Tab-separated table of C-alpha atoms in Angstrom:
chain	number	residue	atom	x	y	z
N	55	MET	CA	0.000	0.000	0.000
N	56	PRO	CA	1.531	3.393	-1.001
N	57	HIS	CA	2.589	5.760	1.751
N	58	PRO	CA	0.264	8.831	2.118
N	59	LYS	CA	3.171	11.153	1.377
N	60	ASP	CA	3.883	9.244	-1.854
N	61	SER	CA	0.244	9.670	-2.911
N	62	GLN	CA	0.388	13.402	-2.183
N	63	LEU	CA	3.589	13.711	-4.217
N	64	LEU	CA	1.983	11.867	-7.137
N	65	GLN	CA	-1.073	14.144	-7.012
N	66	TRP	CA	1.192	17.226	-6.981
N	67	LYS	CA	3.101	15.934	-10.026
N	68	VAL	CA	-0.153	15.329	-11.914
N	69	ARG	CA	-1.330	18.877	-11.137
N	70	GLN	CA	2.019	20.326	-12.220
N	71	GLN	CA	2.307	18.354	-15.463
N	72	PRO	CA	0.137	20.645	-17.690
N	73	SER	CA	2.025	23.783	-16.632
N	74	VAL	CA	5.393	22.045	-17.140
N	75	LEU	CA	4.357	20.820	-20.583
N	76	ASN	CA	3.092	24.290	-21.461
N	77	ALA	CA	6.399	25.874	-20.405
N	78	MET	CA	8.343	23.328	-22.457
N	79	SER	CA	6.136	23.969	-25.487
N	80	ARG	CA	6.410	27.738	-25.109
N	81	SER	CA	10.204	27.574	-25.157
N	82	SER	CA	10.056	25.831	-28.540
N	83	TYR	CA	7.646	28.345	-30.109
N	84	THR	CA	8.691	31.048	-32.536
N	85	ALA	CA	8.289	34.665	-31.409
N	86	PHE	CA	5.105	34.953	-33.475
N	87	GLN	CA	3.638	31.785	-31.947
N	88	ARG	CA	4.365	33.123	-28.450
N	89	HIS	CA	2.623	36.343	-29.500
N	90	LEU	CA	-0.426	34.388	-30.688
N	91	GLN	CA	-0.493	32.344	-27.495
N	92	PHE	CA	-1.800	35.393	-25.641
N	93	PHE	CA	-4.846	35.427	-27.961
N	94	ALA	CA	-5.368	31.660	-27.780
N	95	THR	CA	-7.048	29.247	-25.378
N	96	PRO	CA	-5.035	28.092	-22.305
N	97	THR	CA	-4.764	24.548	-23.685
N	98	ASN	CA	-1.870	22.433	-24.929
N	99	PRO	CA	-1.452	23.164	-27.752
N	100	PRO	CA	-3.044	26.637	-27.544
N	101	ARG	CA	-5.948	27.103	-29.931
N	102	LEU	CA	-6.769	30.417	-31.604
N	103	THR	CA	-10.536	31.000	-31.592
N	104	PHE	CA	-12.741	34.037	-32.111
N	105	THR	CA	-13.673	34.177	-28.416
N	106	SER	CA	-10.121	33.722	-27.116
N	107	ALA	CA	-8.843	36.441	-29.452
N	108	LEU	CA	-11.698	38.737	-28.393
N	109	LYS	CA	-10.767	38.337	-24.722
N	110	GLY	CA	-7.105	39.020	-25.469
N	111	ALA	CA	-7.838	42.152	-27.480
N	112	CYS	CA	-10.152	43.541	-24.782
N	113	ALA	CA	-7.532	42.825	-22.099
N	114	LEU	CA	-5.075	44.978	-24.062
N	115	GLY	CA	-7.481	47.901	-23.773
N	116	LEU	CA	-9.159	47.952	-27.181
N	117	ASP	CA	-12.814	48.928	-27.450
N	118	PHE	CA	-15.226	46.001	-27.849
N	119	PRO	CA	-16.109	46.655	-31.539
N	120	VAL	CA	-12.414	47.120	-32.397
N	121	SER	CA	-11.590	43.905	-30.532
N	122	ALA	CA	-14.312	42.064	-32.442
N	123	VAL	CA	-12.934	43.272	-35.793
N	124	LEU	CA	-9.396	42.245	-34.794
N	125	SER	CA	-10.611	38.817	-33.661
N	126	LEU	CA	-12.543	38.320	-36.882
N	127	GLY	CA	-9.454	39.347	-38.852
N	128	LEU	CA	-7.318	36.755	-37.056
N	129	LYS	CA	-10.003	34.138	-37.703
N	130	LEU	CA	-10.169	34.954	-41.418
N	131	LEU	CA	-6.371	35.025	-41.757
N	132	TYR	CA	-5.579	31.762	-40.018
N	133	ALA	CA	-8.745	29.630	-39.803
N	134	PRO	CA	-11.288	30.901	-42.368
N	135	PHE	CA	-12.985	27.522	-42.854
N	136	ASN	CA	-12.668	26.086	-39.355
N	137	LEU	CA	-15.441	26.980	-36.929
N	138	THR	CA	-13.489	25.769	-33.903
N	139	GLY	CA	-10.327	27.766	-34.589
N	140	ILE	CA	-6.795	26.520	-35.217
N	141	ASN	CA	-3.878	25.325	-33.102
N	142	ILE	CA	-1.149	27.956	-33.225
N	143	THR	CA	1.345	25.198	-34.020
N	144	ASP	CA	-0.589	24.441	-37.224
N	145	ILE	CA	-0.195	27.947	-38.663
N	146	PRO	CA	2.431	27.643	-41.423
N	147	GLN	CA	5.700	29.550	-41.173
N	148	SER	CA	4.809	31.416	-44.360
N	149	SER	CA	1.885	33.015	-42.489
N	150	HIS	CA	3.945	34.210	-39.528
N	151	ARG	CA	4.213	37.965	-39.077
N	152	SER	CA	7.361	39.943	-38.330
N	153	GLN	CA	8.230	40.482	-34.663
N	154	LEU	CA	11.291	42.575	-35.609
N	155	SER	CA	13.340	39.669	-34.247
N	156	ASN	CA	16.050	40.105	-36.877
N	157	THR	CA	16.514	43.836	-36.367
N	158	THR	CA	19.061	45.599	-34.173
N	159	LEU	CA	17.730	48.382	-31.963
N	160	PRO	CA	19.792	51.599	-31.802
N	161	THR	CA	21.895	51.362	-28.644
N	162	ALA	CA	21.016	54.699	-27.049
N	163	LYS	CA	17.340	54.822	-28.054
N	164	LYS	CA	14.836	54.384	-25.209
N	165	GLU	CA	11.524	55.260	-26.934
N	166	PHE	CA	10.164	54.519	-30.421
N	167	THR	CA	7.462	56.246	-32.448
N	168	CYS	CA	5.260	54.347	-34.890
N	169	SER	CA	7.265	55.582	-37.895
N	170	GLU	CA	10.527	54.527	-36.220
N	171	LEU	CA	9.165	51.016	-35.680
N	172	LEU	CA	8.196	50.840	-39.347
N	173	ARG	CA	11.718	51.884	-40.307
N	174	LEU	CA	13.050	49.003	-38.212
N	175	LEU	CA	10.823	46.681	-40.233
N	176	ASN	CA	12.583	47.857	-43.393
N	177	GLN	CA	15.810	46.337	-42.019
N	178	GLU	CA	14.362	42.867	-42.492
N	179	ARG	CA	14.398	40.881	-45.710
N	180	ASN	CA	11.648	42.046	-48.066
N	181	PRO	CA	9.051	39.226	-48.141
N	182	GLY	CA	7.115	40.697	-51.060
N	183	PHE	CA	4.695	43.602	-51.373
N	184	LEU	CA	1.585	41.987	-49.834
N	185	ARG	CA	3.334	40.336	-46.886
N	186	HIS	CA	5.269	43.531	-46.207
N	187	LYS	CA	2.011	45.497	-46.012
N	188	ILE	CA	0.516	42.908	-43.645
N	189	ASP	CA	3.668	43.093	-41.505
N	190	GLN	CA	3.331	46.878	-41.444
N	191	GLY	CA	-0.227	46.496	-40.155
N	192	HIS	CA	1.037	44.086	-37.503
N	193	ILE	CA	3.661	46.601	-36.332
N	194	ILE	CA	1.130	49.450	-36.286
N	195	GLY	CA	-1.205	47.254	-34.232
N	196	PHE	CA	1.553	46.587	-31.707
N	197	TRP	CA	2.328	50.303	-31.478
N	198	SER	CA	-1.325	51.296	-31.025
N	199	MET	CA	-1.828	48.831	-28.163
N	200	ALA	CA	1.552	49.137	-26.406
N	201	ALA	CA	2.503	52.815	-26.746
N	202	ASN	CA	2.324	55.160	-23.781
N	203	THR	CA	-1.068	56.885	-23.611
N	204	ARG	CA	0.512	60.319	-23.182
N	205	THR	CA	3.709	60.274	-25.274
N	206	HIS	CA	2.423	57.748	-27.864
N	207	THR	CA	5.856	56.124	-27.958
N	208	VAL	CA	6.783	52.525	-27.166
N	209	SER	CA	9.504	51.894	-24.603
N	210	ARG	CA	12.631	50.000	-25.557
N	211	ASP	CA	11.697	47.302	-23.032
N	212	ASP	CA	8.346	46.734	-24.760
N	213	VAL	CA	10.007	46.571	-28.189
N	214	GLU	CA	12.484	43.994	-26.895
N	215	ARG	CA	9.602	41.981	-25.439
N	216	PHE	CA	7.822	42.265	-28.795
N	217	GLN	CA	10.910	40.815	-30.497
N	218	HIS	CA	10.494	37.737	-28.299
N	219	GLY	CA	6.694	37.626	-28.687
N	220	GLU	CA	6.070	38.298	-25.008
N	221	TRP	CA	4.901	41.909	-24.758
N	222	GLU	CA	1.217	41.460	-23.970
N	223	GLU	CA	1.330	40.578	-20.275
N	224	THR	CA	3.094	43.810	-19.305
N	225	VAL	CA	0.710	45.929	-21.379
N	226	THR	CA	-2.295	44.086	-19.928
N	227	GLU	CA	-1.138	44.990	-16.423
N	228	ARG	CA	-0.994	48.672	-17.403
N	229	ARG	CA	-4.449	48.606	-19.015
N	230	ARG	CA	-6.043	47.270	-15.833
N	231	ASN	CA	-5.520	50.741	-14.379
N	232	SER	CA	-8.009	53.474	-15.261
N	233	ASP	CA	-5.060	55.908	-15.552
N	234	GLU	CA	-3.868	54.051	-18.682
N	235	ILE	CA	-6.845	54.372	-21.048
N	236	LEU	CA	-6.148	54.047	-24.755
N	237	PRO	CA	-7.303	57.132	-26.684
N	238	LEU	CA	-10.194	56.676	-29.083
N	239	TRP	CA	-8.015	57.225	-32.162
N	240	ARG	CA	-5.827	54.302	-31.122
N	241	GLY	CA	-8.751	51.919	-30.675
N	242	GLY	CA	-9.673	52.763	-27.099
N	243	PRO	CA	-13.226	52.906	-25.710
N	244	ILE	CA	-15.595	55.863	-26.001
N	245	TRP	CA	-16.692	55.385	-22.366
N	246	ALA	CA	-14.083	53.539	-20.308
N	247	GLY	CA	-16.348	52.933	-17.306
N	248	GLY	CA	-19.135	51.348	-19.340
N	249	HIS	CA	-16.653	49.354	-21.398
N	250	SER	CA	-14.936	48.058	-18.247
N	251	PHE	CA	-18.256	46.920	-16.749
N	252	ALA	CA	-19.440	45.273	-19.987
N	253	VAL	CA	-16.328	43.227	-20.795
N	254	ASP	CA	-16.078	42.098	-17.171
N	255	LYS	CA	-19.664	40.805	-17.221
N	256	LEU	CA	-19.562	39.374	-20.766
N	257	LEU	CA	-16.024	38.001	-20.980
N	258	GLY	CA	-14.600	38.036	-17.464
N	259	VAL	CA	-11.911	40.507	-18.586
N	260	GLN	CA	-10.832	43.163	-16.090
N	261	VAL	CA	-9.620	46.355	-17.718
N	262	TYR	CA	-9.643	50.073	-16.831
N	263	ARG	CA	-10.592	49.423	-13.225
N	264	SER	CA	-10.909	52.454	-10.987
N	265	LYS	CA	-8.656	52.666	-7.937
N	266	ARG	CA	-11.688	52.128	-5.686
N	267	GLU	CA	-12.307	48.651	-7.133
């Protein structure tokens, strides 16, 4: 008969196994796959669905209609004929977007404007006109969601995290605070209080919370 402590250890290992497997998988992902993981389901492998992408976009501070358009765009790009979404590991390399991973950031530069980020993109190998335009849209999307709400520049730290596909968590933390509301022209909500209440009730996403909450 197994010792009680052995049974407890076995139960702990079983509980830990999914998180260990997820960490191992994440380390083998490309920067773009790690980026998509934020918008995917917390499964192994992560699955990109309309609902999971909608939650991710709202958590980054985008208005609900803007988030819905972004989620629909991801669905049409990567799983147009699959109602249940697509595993991020099944998205072909040819459909991966640029994370500026092959660019070198200027040593002394601490903040980047949108146009400066686009110039960094030009350092990478030209993938063709259409893919380059899609990559430009991807970079602009990153800038609009990650840039400071007052200076409208992206910090060097955020750009470096973007290069590794791991920028969303830090930005999400900032957007939980009602002091960090995205302006309307960058995809932010018309009424932050109403938006915060609605996405919390509908999606369980906490964003733009007042300091009293």
